mmCIF file of C-alpha atoms and ligand atoms in Angstrom:
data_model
loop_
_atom_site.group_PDB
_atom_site.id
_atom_site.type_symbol
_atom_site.label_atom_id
_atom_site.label_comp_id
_atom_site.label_asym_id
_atom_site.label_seq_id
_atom_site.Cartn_x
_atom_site.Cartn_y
_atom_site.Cartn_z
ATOM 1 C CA UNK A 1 0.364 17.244 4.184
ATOM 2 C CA UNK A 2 -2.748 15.511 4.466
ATOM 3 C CA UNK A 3 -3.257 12.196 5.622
ATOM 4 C CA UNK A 4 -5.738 8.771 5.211
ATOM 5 C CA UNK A 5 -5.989 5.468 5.956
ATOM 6 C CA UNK A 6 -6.044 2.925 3.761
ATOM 7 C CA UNK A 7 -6.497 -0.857 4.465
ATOM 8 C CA UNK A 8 -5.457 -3.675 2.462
ATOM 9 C CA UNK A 9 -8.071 -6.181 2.667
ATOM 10 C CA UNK A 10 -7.707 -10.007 3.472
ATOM 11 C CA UNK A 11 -8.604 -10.719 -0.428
ATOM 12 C CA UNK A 12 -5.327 -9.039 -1.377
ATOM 13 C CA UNK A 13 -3.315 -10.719 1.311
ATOM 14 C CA UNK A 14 -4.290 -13.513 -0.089
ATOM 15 C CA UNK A 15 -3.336 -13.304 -3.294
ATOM 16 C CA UNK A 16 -0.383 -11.832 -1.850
ATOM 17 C CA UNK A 17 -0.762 -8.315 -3.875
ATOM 18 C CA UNK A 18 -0.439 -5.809 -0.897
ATOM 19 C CA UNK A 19 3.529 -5.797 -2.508
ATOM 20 C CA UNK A 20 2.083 -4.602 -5.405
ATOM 21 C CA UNK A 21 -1.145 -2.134 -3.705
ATOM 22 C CA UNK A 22 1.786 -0.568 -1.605
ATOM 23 C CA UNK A 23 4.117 -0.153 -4.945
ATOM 24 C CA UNK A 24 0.746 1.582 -6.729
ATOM 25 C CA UNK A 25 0.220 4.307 -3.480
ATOM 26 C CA UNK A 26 3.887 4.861 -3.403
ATOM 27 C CA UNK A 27 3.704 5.170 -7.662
ATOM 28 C CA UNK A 28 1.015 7.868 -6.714
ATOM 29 C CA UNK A 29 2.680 10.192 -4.246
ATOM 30 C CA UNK A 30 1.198 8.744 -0.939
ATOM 31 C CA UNK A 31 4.673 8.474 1.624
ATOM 32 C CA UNK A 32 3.764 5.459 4.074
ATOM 33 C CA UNK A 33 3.692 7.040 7.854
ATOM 34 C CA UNK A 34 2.762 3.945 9.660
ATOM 35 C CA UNK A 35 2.166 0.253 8.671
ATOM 36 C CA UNK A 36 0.915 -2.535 10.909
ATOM 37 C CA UNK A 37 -0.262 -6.052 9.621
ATOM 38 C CA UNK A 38 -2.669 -7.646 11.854
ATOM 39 C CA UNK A 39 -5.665 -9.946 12.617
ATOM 40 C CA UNK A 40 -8.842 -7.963 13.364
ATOM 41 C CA UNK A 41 -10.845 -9.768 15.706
ATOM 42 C CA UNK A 42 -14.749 -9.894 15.612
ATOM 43 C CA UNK A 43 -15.198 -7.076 17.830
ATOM 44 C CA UNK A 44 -12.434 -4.620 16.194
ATOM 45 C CA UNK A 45 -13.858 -5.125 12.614
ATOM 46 C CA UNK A 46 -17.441 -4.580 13.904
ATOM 47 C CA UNK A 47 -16.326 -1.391 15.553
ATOM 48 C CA UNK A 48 -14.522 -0.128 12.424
ATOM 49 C CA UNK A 49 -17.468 -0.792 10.576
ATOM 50 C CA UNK A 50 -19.987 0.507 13.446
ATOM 51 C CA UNK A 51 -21.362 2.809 10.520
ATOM 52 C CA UNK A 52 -23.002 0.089 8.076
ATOM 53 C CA UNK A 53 -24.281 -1.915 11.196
ATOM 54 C CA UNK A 54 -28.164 -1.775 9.718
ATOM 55 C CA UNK A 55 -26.989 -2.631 6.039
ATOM 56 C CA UNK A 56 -27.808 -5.772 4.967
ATOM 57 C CA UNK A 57 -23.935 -6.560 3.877
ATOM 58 C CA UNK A 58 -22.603 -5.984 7.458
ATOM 59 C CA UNK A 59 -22.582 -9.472 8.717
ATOM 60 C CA UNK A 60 -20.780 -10.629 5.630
ATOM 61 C CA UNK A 61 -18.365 -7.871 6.027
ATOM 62 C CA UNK A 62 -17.761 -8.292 9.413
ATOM 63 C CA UNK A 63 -16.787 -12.018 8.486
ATOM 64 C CA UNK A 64 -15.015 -11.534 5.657
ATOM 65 C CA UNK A 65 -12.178 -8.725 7.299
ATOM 66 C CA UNK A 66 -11.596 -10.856 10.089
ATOM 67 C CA UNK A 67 -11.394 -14.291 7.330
ATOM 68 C CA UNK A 68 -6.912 -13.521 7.273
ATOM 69 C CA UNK A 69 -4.524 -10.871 8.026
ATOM 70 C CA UNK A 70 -4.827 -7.201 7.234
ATOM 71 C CA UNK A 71 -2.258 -4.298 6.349
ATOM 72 C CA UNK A 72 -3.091 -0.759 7.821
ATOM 73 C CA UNK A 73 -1.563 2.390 6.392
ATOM 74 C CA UNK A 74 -1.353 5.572 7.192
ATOM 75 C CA UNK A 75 -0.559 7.491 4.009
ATOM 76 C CA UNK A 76 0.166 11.259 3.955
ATOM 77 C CA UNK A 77 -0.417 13.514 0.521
ATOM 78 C CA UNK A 78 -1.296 16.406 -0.658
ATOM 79 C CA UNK A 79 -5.232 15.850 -0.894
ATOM 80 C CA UNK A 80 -4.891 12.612 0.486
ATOM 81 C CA UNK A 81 -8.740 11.122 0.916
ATOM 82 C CA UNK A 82 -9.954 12.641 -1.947
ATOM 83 C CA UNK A 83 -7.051 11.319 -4.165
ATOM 84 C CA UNK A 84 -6.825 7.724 -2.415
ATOM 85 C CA UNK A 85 -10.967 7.711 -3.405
ATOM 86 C CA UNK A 86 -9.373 8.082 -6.810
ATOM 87 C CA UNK A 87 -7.045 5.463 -7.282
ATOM 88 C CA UNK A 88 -9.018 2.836 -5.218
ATOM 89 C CA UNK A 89 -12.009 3.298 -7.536
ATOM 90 C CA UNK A 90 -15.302 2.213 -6.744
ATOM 91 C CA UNK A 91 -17.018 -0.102 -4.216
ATOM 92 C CA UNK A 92 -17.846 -2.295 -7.007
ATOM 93 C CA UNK A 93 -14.567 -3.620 -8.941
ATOM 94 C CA UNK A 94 -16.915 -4.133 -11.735
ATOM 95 C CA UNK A 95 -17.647 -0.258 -12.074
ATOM 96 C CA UNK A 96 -14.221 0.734 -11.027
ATOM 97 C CA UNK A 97 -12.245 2.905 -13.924
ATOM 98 C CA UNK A 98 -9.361 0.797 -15.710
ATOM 99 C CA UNK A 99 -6.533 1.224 -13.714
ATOM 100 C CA UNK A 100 -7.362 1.810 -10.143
ATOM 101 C CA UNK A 101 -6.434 -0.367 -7.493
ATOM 102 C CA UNK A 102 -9.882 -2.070 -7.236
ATOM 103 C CA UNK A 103 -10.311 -2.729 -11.144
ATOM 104 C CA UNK A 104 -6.542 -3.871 -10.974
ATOM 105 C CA UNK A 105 -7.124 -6.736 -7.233
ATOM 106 C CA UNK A 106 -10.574 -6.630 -6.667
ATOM 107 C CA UNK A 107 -12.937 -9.692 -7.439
ATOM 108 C CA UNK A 108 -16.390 -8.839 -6.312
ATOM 109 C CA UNK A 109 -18.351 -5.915 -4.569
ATOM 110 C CA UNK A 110 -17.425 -7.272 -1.025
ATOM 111 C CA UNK A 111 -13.844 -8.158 -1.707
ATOM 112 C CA UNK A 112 -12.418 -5.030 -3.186
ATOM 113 C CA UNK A 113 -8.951 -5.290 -2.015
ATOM 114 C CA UNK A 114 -9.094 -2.147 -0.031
ATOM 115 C CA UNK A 115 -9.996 0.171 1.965
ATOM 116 C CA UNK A 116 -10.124 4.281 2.055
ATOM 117 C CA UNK A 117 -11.188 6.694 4.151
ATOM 118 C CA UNK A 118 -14.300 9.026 3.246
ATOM 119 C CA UNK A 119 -13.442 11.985 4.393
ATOM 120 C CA UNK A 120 -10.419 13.978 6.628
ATOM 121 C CA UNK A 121 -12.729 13.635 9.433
ATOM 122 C CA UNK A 122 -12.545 9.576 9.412
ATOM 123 C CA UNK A 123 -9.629 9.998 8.253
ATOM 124 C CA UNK A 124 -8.337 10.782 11.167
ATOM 125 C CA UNK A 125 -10.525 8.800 13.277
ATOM 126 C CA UNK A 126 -9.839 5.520 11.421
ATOM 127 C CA UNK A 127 -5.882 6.424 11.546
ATOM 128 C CA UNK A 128 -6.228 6.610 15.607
ATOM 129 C CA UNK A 129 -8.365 3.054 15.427
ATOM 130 C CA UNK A 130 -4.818 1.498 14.663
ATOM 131 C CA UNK A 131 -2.310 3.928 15.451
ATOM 132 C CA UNK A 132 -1.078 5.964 18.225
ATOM 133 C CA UNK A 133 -0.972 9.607 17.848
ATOM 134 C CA UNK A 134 3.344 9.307 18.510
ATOM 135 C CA UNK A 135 3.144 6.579 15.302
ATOM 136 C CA UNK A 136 1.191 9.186 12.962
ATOM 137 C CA UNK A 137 3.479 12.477 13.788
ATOM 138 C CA UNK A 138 4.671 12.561 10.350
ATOM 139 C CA UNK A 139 8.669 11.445 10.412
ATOM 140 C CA UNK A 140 11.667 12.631 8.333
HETATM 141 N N1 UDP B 1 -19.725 -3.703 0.825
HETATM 142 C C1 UDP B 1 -20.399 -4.867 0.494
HETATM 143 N N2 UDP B 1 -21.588 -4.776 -0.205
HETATM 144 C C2 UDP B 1 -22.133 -3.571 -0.569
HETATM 145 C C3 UDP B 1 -21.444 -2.397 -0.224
HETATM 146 C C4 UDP B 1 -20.241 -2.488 0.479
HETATM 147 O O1 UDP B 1 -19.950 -5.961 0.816
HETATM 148 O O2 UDP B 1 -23.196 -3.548 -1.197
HETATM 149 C C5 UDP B 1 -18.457 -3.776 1.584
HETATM 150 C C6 UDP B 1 -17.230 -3.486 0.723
HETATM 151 O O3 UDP B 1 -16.154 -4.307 1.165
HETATM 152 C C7 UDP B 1 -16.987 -2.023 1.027
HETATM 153 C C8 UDP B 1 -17.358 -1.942 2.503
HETATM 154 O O4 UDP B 1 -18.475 -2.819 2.627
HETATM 155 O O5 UDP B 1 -15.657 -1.627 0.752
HETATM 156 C C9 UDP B 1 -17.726 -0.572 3.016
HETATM 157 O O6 UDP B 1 -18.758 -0.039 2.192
HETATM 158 P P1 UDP B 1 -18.735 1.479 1.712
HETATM 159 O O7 UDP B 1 -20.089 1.787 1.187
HETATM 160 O O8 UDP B 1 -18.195 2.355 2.795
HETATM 161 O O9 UDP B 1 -17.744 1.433 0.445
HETATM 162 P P2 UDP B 1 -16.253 2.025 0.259
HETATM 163 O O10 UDP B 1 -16.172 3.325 1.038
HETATM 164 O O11 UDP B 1 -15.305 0.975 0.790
HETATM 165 O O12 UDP B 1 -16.105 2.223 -1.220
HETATM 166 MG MG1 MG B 2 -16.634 3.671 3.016
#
């Protein structure tokens, strides 16, 4: 099976929906591998975001997933990136199609209650920024 990574953002911890975010991925076929809730510090959320470091919103960003606790997951499915793309809809909430997790918990471009990988190759990269390769051999 494929695998992604998917975070849920410190908007949805908030507003305590990652209950519900997880309940939605589990709804659509993803099996949770590995889970850790944490704190990203300035430095790890920088890193994780090297990739927008010349956009304009990175600052922001940097600030805002290091404002409260986050959940990573490492979620295994058939197709997994492509379908997590799916059902987290698009960077803007507003633009997001009814029903996907961003329409559903996200309140602005910025805080759209998660995050998913782009592609298997970050994919995996991203799952080995917060998990060792023993947590992500897939289990039972
Ligand atoms: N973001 C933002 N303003 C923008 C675009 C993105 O604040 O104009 C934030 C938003 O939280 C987004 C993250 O930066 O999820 C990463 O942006 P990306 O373009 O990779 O969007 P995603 O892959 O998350 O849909
Ligand atoms: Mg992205």
């Amino acid at each position: 099976m494929d695998q992604t990574l998917t975070i849920i953002k410190p908007d949805s911890m908030e507003a305590k929906n990652a209950g519900n975010i997880l309940a939605h991925l589990e709804g659509e076929g993803f099996q949770i591998q590995a889970l850790k809730r944490m704190r990203l510090s300035q430095a790890q959320a920088q890193s994780f975001y090297e990739v927008h470091r010349e956009r304009p919103f990175y600052d922001s960003l940097v600030a805002y997933m290091t404002s409260g606790p986050i959940i990573a997951v490492a979620l295994a499915r058939e197709d997994a990136v492509a379908h997590l793309r799916k059902v987290m809809g698009a960077t803007d909430p507003a633009n997001a199609e009814a029903g996907t997790i961003r329409a559903l918990y996200g309140t602005s471009i910025e805080r759209n209650a998660i995050h998913g990988s782009d592609s298997p190759e970050n994919a995996h990269k991203e799952s080995l920024f917060f998990f060792s390769q023993a947590e992500l051999i897939a289990a039972g």
